[in-house]
Tab-separated table of C-alpha atoms in Angstrom:
chain	number	residue	atom	x	y	z
A	1	GLU	CA	-17.975	27.136	15.826
A	2	ARG	CA	-15.601	24.387	15.795
A	3	GLY	CA	-16.798	22.679	12.987
A	4	SER	CA	-18.608	23.089	9.608
A	5	SER	CA	-21.962	21.803	10.859
A	6	SER	CA	-22.727	23.984	13.613
A	7	PHE	CA	-20.871	27.184	11.379
A	8	ASN	CA	-23.483	29.893	10.924
A	9	TYR	CA	-23.273	30.590	6.748
A	10	GLY	CA	-25.517	33.097	7.409
A	11	ALA	CA	-23.618	35.695	9.046
A	12	TYR	CA	-20.250	37.674	7.790
A	13	HIS	CA	-17.187	36.792	9.611
A	14	PRO	CA	-13.756	38.217	9.851
A	15	LEU	CA	-11.152	36.281	7.502
A	16	GLU	CA	-9.598	34.765	10.307
A	17	THR	CA	-12.948	32.849	10.471
A	18	ILE	CA	-13.277	32.033	7.213
A	19	TYR	CA	-9.887	30.615	6.843
A	20	GLN	CA	-10.620	28.861	10.033
A	21	GLU	CA	-14.208	27.506	8.334
A	22	MET	CA	-11.939	26.454	5.089
A	23	ASP	CA	-9.638	24.098	6.988
A	24	ASN	CA	-12.901	22.710	9.098
A	25	ILE	CA	-14.231	21.562	5.586
A	26	VAL	CA	-10.949	20.434	4.687
A	27	ALA	CA	-10.788	18.693	7.919
A	28	GLU	CA	-14.136	17.089	7.054
A	29	TYR	CA	-14.227	16.223	3.653
A	30	PRO	CA	-10.623	15.375	3.581
A	31	LYS	CA	-11.375	12.686	0.547
A	32	ILE	CA	-12.147	15.549	-1.834
A	33	VAL	CA	-11.123	18.660	-0.642
A	34	SER	CA	-7.912	20.269	0.185
A	35	LYS	CA	-6.101	23.484	0.945
A	36	LEU	CA	-3.701	25.218	-1.385
A	37	GLN	CA	-1.222	28.164	-0.843
A	38	ILE	CA	-1.229	30.243	-4.261
A	39	GLY	CA	0.758	33.245	-2.564
A	40	GLU	CA	0.378	35.887	-0.247
A	41	SER	CA	-1.436	39.067	-0.709
A	42	TYR	CA	0.840	42.385	-0.370
A	43	GLU	CA	0.469	42.765	3.498
A	44	LYS	CA	1.452	39.094	3.697
A	45	ARG	CA	-1.735	37.234	4.040
A	46	PRO	CA	-2.054	34.015	2.759
A	47	LEU	CA	-4.287	33.496	-0.813
A	48	TYR	CA	-5.649	30.152	-0.180
A	49	VAL	CA	-7.468	27.735	-2.555
A	50	LEU	CA	-9.599	24.796	-2.343
A	51	LYS	CA	-9.122	22.167	-4.504
A	52	PHE	CA	-12.326	19.380	-4.755
A	53	SER	CA	-11.063	17.044	-6.777
A	54	THR	CA	-11.830	12.907	-6.588
A	55	GLY	CA	-8.165	12.318	-8.034
A	56	GLY	CA	-6.403	12.062	-11.536
A	57	LYS	CA	-3.677	13.740	-12.641
A	58	ASN	CA	-3.785	17.281	-14.362
A	59	ARG	CA	-7.560	16.975	-14.865
A	60	PRO	CA	-9.714	19.202	-17.229
A	61	ALA	CA	-10.352	22.391	-13.947
A	62	ILE	CA	-12.928	25.051	-13.232
A	63	TRP	CA	-11.772	28.222	-11.506
A	64	ILE	CA	-13.694	30.359	-9.355
A	65	ASP	CA	-12.443	33.278	-7.108
A	66	ALA	CA	-14.813	35.537	-5.214
A	67	GLY	CA	-14.773	38.754	-3.021
A	68	ILE	CA	-11.623	40.420	-5.329
A	69	HIS	CA	-13.616	43.776	-4.916
A	70	ALA	CA	-13.026	43.735	-0.732
A	71	ARG	CA	-16.996	44.993	0.428
A	72	GLU	CA	-18.740	43.096	-1.331
A	73	TRP	CA	-18.925	41.164	1.341
A	74	VAL	CA	-22.316	38.262	0.163
A	75	THR	CA	-19.504	37.285	-2.416
A	76	GLN	CA	-17.118	35.943	0.023
A	77	ALA	CA	-20.133	34.206	1.954
A	78	THR	CA	-21.627	33.239	-0.783
A	79	ALA	CA	-18.125	31.417	-1.923
A	80	LEU	CA	-18.038	29.711	1.676
A	81	TRP	CA	-21.283	28.462	1.925
A	82	THR	CA	-20.662	27.121	-1.727
A	83	ALA	CA	-17.739	25.388	-0.820
A	84	LYS	CA	-19.684	23.207	2.262
A	85	LYS	CA	-22.216	22.807	-0.754
A	86	ILE	CA	-20.094	21.175	-3.599
A	87	ALA	CA	-18.307	18.885	-0.861
A	88	SER	CA	-21.644	18.131	1.473
A	89	ASP	CA	-23.583	16.943	-1.818
A	90	TYR	CA	-20.605	15.063	-3.190
A	91	GLU	CA	-22.040	10.925	-3.270
A	92	TYR	CA	-25.543	12.819	-2.981
A	93	ASP	CA	-26.035	15.175	-6.324
A	94	PRO	CA	-25.619	13.271	-9.294
A	95	SER	CA	-24.445	16.364	-10.880
A	96	VAL	CA	-22.041	17.154	-8.418
A	97	ASN	CA	-20.484	13.571	-8.888
A	98	SER	CA	-20.192	13.298	-12.377
A	99	LEU	CA	-18.664	16.834	-12.694
A	100	LEU	CA	-15.912	16.081	-9.759
A	101	ASN	CA	-15.714	12.648	-11.513
A	102	THR	CA	-14.635	14.176	-14.878
A	103	MET	CA	-12.868	17.439	-13.762
A	104	ASP	CA	-11.170	19.623	-10.680
A	105	LEU	CA	-12.774	22.940	-9.480
A	106	PHE	CA	-10.502	25.532	-7.403
A	107	LEU	CA	-12.413	28.163	-5.529
A	108	LEU	CA	-10.207	31.553	-3.996
A	109	VAL	CA	-12.901	32.350	-1.403
A	110	VAL	CA	-11.213	35.704	-0.697
A	111	ALA	CA	-9.332	37.125	-3.192
A	112	ASN	CA	-7.894	40.276	-1.512
A	113	PRO	CA	-7.321	39.426	1.925
A	114	ASP	CA	-5.776	43.063	2.629
A	115	GLY	CA	-8.836	44.486	1.346
A	116	TYR	CA	-11.576	42.584	2.871
A	117	VAL	CA	-9.444	43.260	6.619
A	118	PHE	CA	-9.309	46.841	5.887
A	119	SER	CA	-13.035	46.348	5.241
A	120	HIS	CA	-13.776	45.027	8.771
A	121	THR	CA	-11.489	47.154	10.403
A	122	GLU	CA	-11.100	50.925	9.206
A	123	ASN	CA	-13.449	51.551	6.155
A	124	ARG	CA	-16.294	49.417	5.229
A	125	MET	CA	-16.425	50.731	1.583
A	126	TRP	CA	-12.921	49.840	0.714
A	127	ARG	CA	-12.796	47.672	-2.845
A	128	LYS	CA	-8.782	48.196	-3.547
A	129	THR	CA	-5.758	46.287	-2.572
A	130	ARG	CA	-3.681	47.889	-0.001
A	131	SER	CA	-0.453	48.575	-2.342
A	132	LYS	CA	1.505	51.660	-1.777
A	133	THR	CA	2.012	53.932	-5.034
A	134	PRO	CA	5.498	55.578	-5.092
A	135	GLY	CA	4.787	59.471	-4.827
A	136	SER	CA	1.212	59.154	-4.234
A	137	PRO	CA	-0.360	59.449	-0.621
A	138	CYS	CA	-3.208	57.309	-2.215
A	139	VAL	CA	-3.549	53.531	-1.044
A	140	GLY	CA	-4.422	50.397	-3.186
A	141	VAL	CA	-5.158	49.332	-6.747
A	142	ASP	CA	-8.333	47.829	-8.451
A	143	PRO	CA	-7.944	44.506	-8.554
A	144	ASN	CA	-10.267	44.022	-11.802
A	145	ARG	CA	-8.581	46.907	-13.619
A	146	ASN	CA	-5.244	45.390	-13.291
A	147	TRP	CA	-5.233	41.921	-15.636
A	148	ASP	CA	-3.699	42.292	-18.699
A	149	ALA	CA	-6.255	42.756	-20.949
A	150	GLY	CA	-6.828	45.945	-22.890
A	151	PHE	CA	-4.630	47.341	-19.574
A	152	GLY	CA	-4.995	51.049	-18.918
A	153	GLY	CA	-7.816	51.395	-21.501
A	154	PRO	CA	-11.356	52.561	-21.221
A	155	GLY	CA	-13.361	52.319	-17.756
A	156	ALA	CA	-10.011	52.197	-15.814
A	157	SER	CA	-8.504	55.391	-14.221
A	158	SER	CA	-4.679	56.630	-13.888
A	159	ASN	CA	-5.328	58.164	-10.650
A	160	PRO	CA	-3.999	56.411	-7.993
A	161	CYS	CA	-6.618	58.270	-5.383
A	162	SER	CA	-9.969	56.935	-7.486
A	163	ASP	CA	-11.567	53.406	-6.668
A	164	SER	CA	-10.883	52.087	-10.211
A	165	TYR	CA	-7.197	52.898	-10.362
A	166	HIS	CA	-5.527	50.381	-12.504
A	167	GLY	CA	-2.139	50.049	-11.194
A	168	PRO	CA	1.311	51.108	-12.671
A	169	SER	CA	1.064	48.018	-14.935
A	170	ALA	CA	-0.627	44.641	-16.065
A	171	ASP	CA	-0.159	42.394	-12.880
A	172	SER	CA	1.245	44.748	-10.435
A	173	GLU	CA	-0.570	42.996	-7.537
A	174	VAL	CA	0.663	40.301	-6.167
A	175	GLU	CA	-3.127	39.170	-5.876
A	176	VAL	CA	-3.789	39.095	-9.051
A	177	ARG	CA	-0.536	38.007	-10.345
A	178	SER	CA	-0.808	34.773	-8.021
A	179	VAL	CA	-4.313	33.804	-9.610
A	180	VAL	CA	-2.567	34.587	-12.801
A	181	ASP	CA	0.703	32.163	-12.251
A	182	PHE	CA	-1.339	29.844	-11.254
A	183	ILE	CA	-3.716	29.240	-14.405
A	184	LYS	CA	-0.867	29.329	-16.361
A	185	SER	CA	0.848	26.561	-14.097
A	186	HIS	CA	-1.707	24.492	-14.143
A	187	GLY	CA	-2.305	24.595	-17.701
A	188	ASN	CA	-5.655	22.764	-18.128
A	189	VAL	CA	-8.351	25.313	-16.774
A	190	LYS	CA	-11.282	25.064	-18.694
A	191	ALA	CA	-13.613	27.917	-17.140
A	192	PHE	CA	-13.077	30.694	-14.965
A	193	ILE	CA	-15.901	32.104	-12.908
A	194	SER	CA	-15.485	35.355	-11.248
A	195	ILE	CA	-17.907	36.255	-8.575
A	196	HIS	CA	-18.738	40.082	-7.353
A	197	SER	CA	-21.839	41.619	-5.835
A	198	TYR	CA	-23.777	44.617	-7.704
A	199	SER	CA	-26.981	44.881	-9.603
A	200	GLN	CA	-27.688	41.205	-10.607
A	201	LEU	CA	-25.492	40.588	-13.812
A	202	LEU	CA	-24.141	37.495	-15.389
A	203	MET	CA	-21.467	38.815	-18.024
A	204	PHE	CA	-19.370	37.376	-20.309
A	205	PRO	CA	-15.818	39.210	-22.039
A	206	TYR	CA	-15.305	41.902	-23.462
A	207	GLY	CA	-15.283	44.668	-20.700
A	208	TYR	CA	-12.448	46.028	-22.530
A	209	THR	CA	-13.587	46.819	-26.163
A	210	CYS	CA	-17.353	46.617	-27.103
A	211	ASP	CA	-16.755	43.973	-30.057
A	212	ASN	CA	-18.002	40.671	-29.723
A	213	ILE	CA	-16.195	37.762	-29.131
A	214	ARG	CA	-15.717	34.925	-31.329
A	215	ASP	CA	-17.865	32.491	-28.803
A	216	ARG	CA	-20.513	34.903	-28.377
A	217	ALA	CA	-23.558	32.856	-29.143
A	218	GLU	CA	-22.656	29.951	-27.127
A	219	LEU	CA	-21.915	32.020	-23.987
A	220	ASP	CA	-24.654	33.721	-24.534
A	221	ASN	CA	-27.098	30.905	-24.313
A	222	VAL	CA	-24.623	29.366	-21.251
A	223	ALA	CA	-25.572	32.369	-19.646
A	224	ARG	CA	-28.824	32.728	-19.820
A	225	THR	CA	-29.940	29.250	-19.208
A	226	ALA	CA	-27.617	29.751	-15.756
A	227	ALA	CA	-29.586	32.898	-15.141
A	228	ASN	CA	-33.111	31.358	-16.033
A	229	ALA	CA	-31.837	28.454	-13.465
A	230	LEU	CA	-30.718	31.115	-10.679
A	231	THR	CA	-34.057	32.912	-11.320
A	232	SER	CA	-36.050	29.583	-11.001
A	233	LEU	CA	-35.602	29.835	-6.880
A	234	TYR	CA	-36.484	33.049	-5.972
A	235	GLY	CA	-37.340	35.064	-8.707
A	236	THR	CA	-34.268	37.269	-8.649
A	237	GLN	CA	-34.194	39.122	-11.891
A	238	TYR	CA	-30.624	39.015	-14.069
A	239	LYS	CA	-29.125	40.910	-16.508
A	240	VAL	CA	-27.175	39.005	-19.291
A	241	GLY	CA	-24.753	39.771	-21.669
A	242	PRO	CA	-21.328	40.897	-22.290
A	243	ILE	CA	-19.494	43.762	-20.008
A	244	CYS	CA	-19.547	46.346	-22.095
A	245	SER	CA	-23.040	46.408	-23.522
A	246	VAL	CA	-24.635	44.978	-20.188
A	247	ILE	CA	-22.511	47.399	-17.654
A	248	TYR	CA	-19.980	49.324	-18.744
A	249	GLN	CA	-16.576	49.558	-20.845
A	250	ALA	CA	-14.318	48.608	-18.512
A	251	SER	CA	-10.298	47.375	-19.135
A	252	GLY	CA	-8.295	45.015	-17.566
A	253	GLY	CA	-10.995	42.615	-15.693
A	254	SER	CA	-10.114	39.310	-14.861
A	255	ILE	CA	-12.899	37.220	-17.324
A	256	ASP	CA	-11.509	39.175	-20.310
A	257	TRP	CA	-7.887	38.119	-19.223
A	258	SER	CA	-8.889	34.564	-18.921
A	259	TYR	CA	-10.769	34.448	-22.030
A	260	ASN	CA	-7.650	35.727	-24.268
A	261	TYR	CA	-5.453	33.432	-22.289
A	262	GLY	CA	-7.852	30.679	-24.354
A	263	ILE	CA	-10.295	29.748	-21.374
A	264	LYS	CA	-13.440	30.248	-23.436
A	265	TYR	CA	-16.051	29.546	-20.643
A	266	SER	CA	-15.262	33.245	-18.586
A	267	PHE	CA	-18.251	34.455	-16.554
A	268	ALA	CA	-18.147	37.373	-14.280
A	269	PHE	CA	-21.183	37.067	-11.557
A	270	GLU	CA	-22.759	40.511	-10.404
A	271	LEU	CA	-24.822	38.802	-6.697
A	272	ARG	CA	-28.085	39.942	-5.840
A	273	ASP	CA	-28.062	43.651	-4.486
A	274	THR	CA	-30.472	45.987	-5.980
A	275	GLY	CA	-27.858	49.375	-4.554
A	276	ARG	CA	-30.860	49.961	-2.044
A	277	HIS	CA	-28.512	48.355	0.496
A	278	GLY	CA	-25.203	49.400	-1.230
A	279	PHE	CA	-22.934	46.741	-0.628
A	280	LEU	CA	-24.081	46.246	3.312
A	281	LEU	CA	-26.735	43.063	1.968
A	282	PRO	CA	-28.765	42.161	5.035
A	283	ALA	CA	-26.926	39.126	6.793
A	284	ASP	CA	-30.558	37.264	6.300
A	285	GLN	CA	-30.190	37.525	2.660
A	286	ILE	CA	-26.921	35.651	2.699
A	287	ILE	CA	-28.131	32.059	2.225
A	288	PRO	CA	-30.726	33.002	-0.254
A	289	THR	CA	-28.603	34.474	-2.404
A	290	ALA	CA	-25.795	31.185	-2.301
A	291	ARG	CA	-28.809	29.396	-2.845
A	292	GLU	CA	-29.814	31.047	-5.977
A	293	THR	CA	-26.100	31.472	-7.278
A	294	TRP	CA	-25.603	27.674	-6.699
A	295	MET	CA	-28.525	26.759	-9.409
A	296	GLY	CA	-26.873	29.398	-11.942
A	297	LEU	CA	-23.299	28.162	-11.182
A	298	LYS	CA	-24.331	24.330	-11.378
A	299	SER	CA	-25.899	25.151	-14.846
A	300	ILE	CA	-22.640	26.422	-16.092
A	301	PHE	CA	-20.571	23.513	-14.602
A	302	GLU	CA	-22.828	20.658	-16.223
A	303	HIS	CA	-22.372	22.779	-19.842
A	304	VAL	CA	-18.731	22.954	-19.306
A	305	ARG	CA	-18.295	19.433	-18.205
A	306	ASP	CA	-20.502	18.316	-21.216
A	307	HIS	CA	-18.588	20.813	-23.354
A	308	PRO	CA	-14.820	19.862	-23.486
A	309	TYR	CA	-12.631	21.811	-26.041
B	5	LEU	CA	-12.487	53.965	11.776
B	6	GLU	CA	-13.331	55.910	8.526
B	7	ASN	CA	-16.967	58.033	9.608
B	8	PHE	CA	-19.769	57.753	6.954
B	9	ALA	CA	-22.339	59.777	9.134
B	10	GLY	CA	-24.286	61.860	6.265
B	11	ASP	CA	-22.900	60.189	3.588
B	12	GLN	CA	-25.659	59.347	0.782
B	13	VAL	CA	-25.600	57.671	-2.366
B	14	LEU	CA	-27.250	58.676	-5.815
B	15	ARG	CA	-28.879	56.925	-8.051
B	16	VAL	CA	-28.532	59.271	-11.302
B	17	GLU	CA	-29.930	58.689	-14.644
B	18	PRO	CA	-28.511	60.521	-17.109
B	19	CYS	CA	-30.920	60.773	-20.401
B	20	ASN	CA	-28.267	61.635	-23.075
B	21	GLU	CA	-24.300	61.506	-23.999
B	22	GLU	CA	-23.428	64.437	-23.163
B	23	GLN	CA	-24.845	64.123	-19.274
B	24	VAL	CA	-22.915	60.780	-19.624
B	25	ARG	CA	-20.038	62.756	-20.659
B	26	LEU	CA	-20.782	64.947	-17.978
B	27	LEU	CA	-20.920	62.215	-15.052
B	28	LYS	CA	-17.225	61.010	-16.248
B	29	GLU	CA	-16.054	64.652	-15.936
B	30	LEU	CA	-17.651	64.802	-12.073
B	31	ARG	CA	-15.944	61.186	-11.267
B	32	ALA	CA	-13.080	62.538	-12.236
B	33	LEU	CA	-12.728	65.202	-10.034
B	34	GLU	CA	-10.379	64.449	-7.299
B	35	PRO	CA	-11.513	66.692	-4.534
B	36	LEU	CA	-14.919	65.031	-4.067
B	37	GLN	CA	-13.784	62.228	-3.462
B	38	LEU	CA	-16.702	60.397	-4.775
B	39	ASP	CA	-17.043	56.628	-4.785
B	40	PHE	CA	-18.799	55.554	-8.090
B	41	TRP	CA	-20.482	52.062	-7.132
B	42	ARG	CA	-21.768	51.740	-10.449
B	43	PHE	CA	-19.867	53.573	-13.009
B	44	PRO	CA	-21.617	55.429	-16.005
B	45	SER	CA	-21.940	54.148	-19.035
B	46	TYR	CA	-25.128	55.099	-21.391
B	47	PRO	CA	-27.735	56.705	-21.288
B	48	ASN	CA	-30.863	55.660	-19.409
B	49	GLU	CA	-28.468	53.360	-17.274
B	50	PRO	CA	-28.233	54.866	-13.930
B	51	ALA	CA	-25.037	55.261	-12.350
B	52	ASP	CA	-24.806	55.350	-8.331
B	53	VAL	CA	-22.287	57.391	-6.171
B	54	GLN	CA	-21.629	57.889	-2.619
B	55	VAL	CA	-21.046	61.325	-1.766
B	56	PRO	CA	-19.502	62.191	1.270
B	57	PHE	CA	-21.732	64.608	3.213
B	58	ALA	CA	-18.934	67.324	3.096
B	59	CYS	CA	-19.921	67.350	-1.053
B	60	LEU	CA	-23.532	66.653	-0.909
B	61	GLN	CA	-24.494	70.109	-1.548
B	62	ASP	CA	-21.661	70.712	-4.746
B	63	VAL	CA	-22.661	67.495	-6.312
B	64	LYS	CA	-26.312	68.192	-5.757
B	65	VAL	CA	-26.020	71.702	-7.491
B	66	PHE	CA	-23.787	70.198	-10.467
B	67	LEU	CA	-26.195	67.440	-11.118
B	68	GLU	CA	-29.421	70.036	-10.645
B	69	SER	CA	-27.895	72.811	-12.977
B	70	ARG	CA	-27.337	70.632	-15.575
B	71	GLY	CA	-30.544	69.201	-15.724
B	72	ILE	CA	-29.491	65.487	-14.562
B	73	LYS	CA	-31.920	63.166	-12.865
B	74	TYR	CA	-30.950	61.877	-9.351
B	75	CYS	CA	-32.364	60.334	-6.538
B	76	VAL	CA	-31.479	59.428	-2.649
B	77	MET	CA	-30.949	55.731	-2.867
B	78	ILE	CA	-28.993	55.474	0.689
B	79	GLU	CA	-30.209	58.183	2.882
B	80	ASP	CA	-27.480	57.819	5.686
B	81	ILE	CA	-24.914	55.165	4.731
B	82	GLN	CA	-23.212	55.139	8.562
B	83	ALA	CA	-26.904	54.434	10.157
B	84	ALA	CA	-26.352	50.872	7.426
B	85	VAL	CA	-23.253	50.326	8.825
B	86	ASP	CA	-24.022	50.577	12.144
B	87	GLU	CA	-27.446	48.106	11.659
B	88	GLU	CA	-24.951	46.046	9.832
B	89	ARG	CA	-22.064	45.883	12.975
B	90	ARG	CA	-25.447	45.555	15.326
B	91	GLU	CA	-26.523	41.892	13.082
B	92	MET	CA	-22.874	40.972	13.382
B	93	TYR	CA	-22.523	41.356	17.107
B	94	LEU	CA	-26.055	39.513	17.815
B	95	ASN	CA	-24.752	36.680	15.428
B	96	GLN	CA	-21.486	36.826	17.365
B	97	ARG	CA	-23.335	36.345	20.627
B	98	ARG	CA	-25.633	33.857	19.344
């Protein structure tokens, strides 16, 4: 697999192979794709972001991250397929052209590389980071309970041994802090999309409280349109709504932080997985999952592009 | 490598607030080492929980004695992991 044209996107790969393929995409589409390192994980693995841009200075941007819960492998696989799709569709798909002529796009393909490697080598069901907690035999923090949004509130555990442990303080995890620092230093991010996989949901804030956000009507409308676009391909059914009512109350989540930071278009996807397969979605469903997700993503992109704020 | 032989995933369906509360209590019991894939939230919303083989009986007794409905969603996680590993091996060879 020496180039993105021969890479098998329909298979699960170890971290090194994913990082190599990111380099291949950059090499193949150097005019619009570049790679940035936004930090290092707890175990010193690089955190790489693919930047899709046609130029301009500090254009409004869309942020996408995938795989913050390491074991949800189809998210990292979907993100990689999406990277190739955006790069290869530029100049061919008017929607992608129009987007990239207006905005930049940042894609963090593996948001939790330590957890991802651990899920390949030690424990297939690992979801947390790999940071050590002083005084506890248990390792890791749930990185989607670690953001500065209702930190430590309902739906997060204070027990370091729990799979939803919120960590010692907001942004304590370097993987989270690196994204926060990047978004803050960029200063012009208009959409923040986090990709997970379990039970087919498309959600918007809030999770830490069941109060409605100011923009609920608009975000609900955007999400429903996106979910319909996604469903149109294979009929996969998605539930849409605020995290709190669609799934459960959970504090310290990324899209609550991004919304409160002023990024109106904040969404979280839970990709195709009924639970019958757990997080072990069969490899032959990777590309269908990526394809349908692309329909939903594109629908959100178009709305963000056409509704500057 | 952690072995998940005999671990099951149960889909639990609480039908009222009291059952949701009981599931949240179950979640807090550290010795059981339960991994909730979908956390308990509202009545009639399912919760999915991975239960280590060693605790299966305890958890099932807990649920049954309190009248909480559940079904086995994944019979044996290790079998699923093995299948995935086989697929990855075949892909690498291809």
